[in-house]
């Protein structure tokens, strides 16, 4: 038996420089300005592994999240630990074709309940990734 897991990835290319994209990512308090899936956000520390933040979607309950990995200019990972499942999203910047930057969002849901929870929760969490990435890219290209 393998580990239960649900996964989804979306990426887009942009002419914006990685450091510009990173600046928007690392300002968690500013996320609601360009991410329509966030109504409010509270951060309990610097943009570094271990820092927790609370994200409230427009139509839902506040979600407690934690930054688990931060590699400046390259990637950050946040996690929501729900006990019998964990939602982990990796946000990564990679060199694209012809000097562009590729923005990658990848979500994995793991844990004993991932088989049940993943197919329902996963698409709900990731449905707006294309819109969110597009909004970030538009902002960064300005």
Short mmCIF file of C-alpha atoms in Angstrom, two decimals:
data_model
loop_
_atom_site.label_atom_id
_atom_site.label_comp_id
_atom_site.label_asym_id
_atom_site.label_seq_id
_atom_site.Cartn_x
_atom_site.Cartn_y
_atom_site.Cartn_z
CA UNK A 1 0.00 0.00 0.00
CA UNK A 2 1.39 3.37 -0.99
CA UNK A 3 1.03 6.61 0.88
CA UNK A 4 -2.34 8.23 0.26
CA UNK A 5 -1.88 11.39 -1.72
CA UNK A 6 -3.69 13.88 -3.92
CA UNK A 7 -1.74 16.37 -6.06
CA UNK A 8 -2.21 19.21 -8.50
CA UNK A 9 0.19 21.59 -10.23
CA UNK A 10 -0.26 24.77 -12.24
CA UNK A 11 2.45 26.90 -13.82
CA UNK A 12 2.73 29.99 -15.98
CA UNK A 13 5.57 31.87 -17.66
CA UNK A 14 6.19 35.58 -17.16
CA UNK A 15 8.64 38.22 -18.32
CA UNK A 16 8.78 39.52 -14.73
CA UNK A 17 12.06 39.02 -12.88
CA UNK A 18 12.15 36.45 -10.05
CA UNK A 19 13.03 39.13 -7.50
CA UNK A 20 9.89 41.10 -8.38
CA UNK A 21 7.69 38.03 -8.02
CA UNK A 22 9.48 37.15 -4.78
CA UNK A 23 8.81 40.60 -3.36
CA UNK A 24 5.06 40.05 -3.79
CA UNK A 25 5.21 36.54 -2.34
CA UNK A 26 7.26 37.53 0.69
CA UNK A 27 4.84 40.32 1.65
CA UNK A 28 2.16 38.03 3.10
CA UNK A 29 0.12 40.98 4.41
CA UNK A 30 -0.27 42.17 0.79
CA UNK A 31 -1.58 38.86 -0.57
CA UNK A 32 -5.28 39.88 -0.43
CA UNK A 33 -4.48 42.74 -2.84
CA UNK A 34 -3.82 40.33 -5.70
CA UNK A 35 -5.24 37.00 -4.49
CA UNK A 36 -9.04 37.08 -4.73
CA UNK A 37 -9.20 33.88 -2.67
CA UNK A 38 -8.05 35.71 0.46
CA UNK A 39 -10.37 38.15 2.25
CA UNK A 40 -8.03 38.75 5.19
CA UNK A 41 -4.67 37.57 6.46
CA UNK A 42 -2.72 37.87 9.70
CA UNK A 43 0.97 37.00 9.97
CA UNK A 44 2.73 36.12 13.21
CA UNK A 45 6.32 36.71 12.18
CA UNK A 46 8.83 37.19 9.39
CA UNK A 47 8.70 35.45 6.02
CA UNK A 48 10.67 32.46 7.27
CA UNK A 49 10.19 28.78 8.05
CA UNK A 50 8.19 28.31 11.25
CA UNK A 51 6.13 31.49 10.93
CA UNK A 52 2.40 30.95 11.19
CA UNK A 53 -0.34 32.92 9.50
CA UNK A 54 -4.13 32.90 9.44
CA UNK A 55 -5.83 33.18 6.07
CA UNK A 56 -9.56 33.86 5.77
CA UNK A 57 -11.23 33.05 2.44
CA UNK A 58 -14.12 35.28 1.29
CA UNK A 59 -16.75 32.69 2.16
CA UNK A 60 -15.18 30.47 4.77
CA UNK A 61 -13.56 29.90 8.13
CA UNK A 62 -10.06 31.21 8.94
CA UNK A 63 -7.32 28.69 8.09
CA UNK A 64 -4.22 28.38 10.24
CA UNK A 65 -1.14 27.92 8.05
CA UNK A 66 2.58 27.58 8.64
CA UNK A 67 5.57 28.35 6.44
CA UNK A 68 7.65 25.18 6.45
CA UNK A 69 10.34 26.08 3.94
CA UNK A 70 11.61 29.38 2.55
CA UNK A 71 14.43 29.58 -0.01
CA UNK A 72 14.70 33.31 -0.81
CA UNK A 73 14.19 34.11 -4.45
CA UNK A 74 13.35 30.50 -5.30
CA UNK A 75 10.55 28.87 -3.34
CA UNK A 76 8.38 28.77 -0.28
CA UNK A 77 6.12 26.07 1.10
CA UNK A 78 3.11 26.48 3.35
CA UNK A 79 1.20 23.78 5.19
CA UNK A 80 -2.15 23.36 6.82
CA UNK A 81 -2.09 20.47 9.27
CA UNK A 82 -5.59 19.11 9.82
CA UNK A 83 -4.52 16.09 11.84
CA UNK A 84 -5.39 13.14 9.63
CA UNK A 85 -4.37 15.04 6.51
CA UNK A 86 -1.91 17.79 5.61
CA UNK A 87 -2.31 20.27 2.76
CA UNK A 88 1.10 21.39 1.49
CA UNK A 89 1.56 23.95 -1.27
CA UNK A 90 4.94 24.65 -2.86
CA UNK A 91 5.33 27.99 -4.66
CA UNK A 92 8.41 27.90 -6.88
CA UNK A 93 10.20 30.16 -9.35
CA UNK A 94 12.17 28.47 -12.13
CA UNK A 95 14.05 29.78 -15.16
CA UNK A 96 11.67 29.55 -18.12
CA UNK A 97 12.30 29.50 -21.84
CA UNK A 98 14.01 32.52 -23.40
CA UNK A 99 14.76 34.40 -20.21
CA UNK A 100 11.28 34.17 -18.75
CA UNK A 101 10.41 33.07 -15.21
CA UNK A 102 8.14 30.09 -14.61
CA UNK A 103 5.81 30.43 -11.62
CA UNK A 104 4.79 27.02 -10.25
CA UNK A 105 2.10 26.29 -7.66
CA UNK A 106 1.91 22.68 -6.54
CA UNK A 107 -0.41 21.28 -3.88
CA UNK A 108 -0.14 17.89 -2.22
CA UNK A 109 -2.62 16.46 0.27
CA UNK A 110 -1.12 13.61 2.28
CA UNK A 111 -2.01 11.58 5.35
CA UNK A 112 -4.40 8.78 6.32
CA UNK A 113 -7.49 10.72 5.19
CA UNK A 114 -5.98 12.01 1.92
CA UNK A 115 -7.89 9.48 -0.19
CA UNK A 116 -11.23 10.69 1.18
CA UNK A 117 -10.42 14.38 1.60
CA UNK A 118 -8.23 14.95 -1.47
CA UNK A 119 -10.80 14.53 -4.26
CA UNK A 120 -13.18 16.97 -2.54
CA UNK A 121 -10.89 19.48 -0.85
CA UNK A 122 -8.09 19.44 -3.42
CA UNK A 123 -10.07 20.86 -6.34
CA UNK A 124 -11.67 23.44 -4.03
CA UNK A 125 -8.25 24.66 -2.87
CA UNK A 126 -6.61 24.66 -6.29
CA UNK A 127 -9.53 25.83 -8.47
CA UNK A 128 -8.32 29.43 -8.40
CA UNK A 129 -4.60 28.72 -8.95
CA UNK A 130 -4.73 29.77 -12.63
CA UNK A 131 -6.44 33.06 -11.66
CA UNK A 132 -4.13 33.68 -8.70
CA UNK A 133 -0.98 33.01 -10.74
CA UNK A 134 -2.30 35.20 -13.57
CA UNK A 135 -3.01 38.04 -11.12
CA UNK A 136 0.47 37.73 -9.59
CA UNK A 137 2.04 37.76 -13.06
CA UNK A 138 0.03 40.85 -14.10
CA UNK A 139 1.09 42.66 -10.93
CA UNK A 140 4.76 41.68 -11.34
CA UNK A 141 4.84 42.70 -15.01
CA UNK A 142 3.52 46.20 -14.29
#
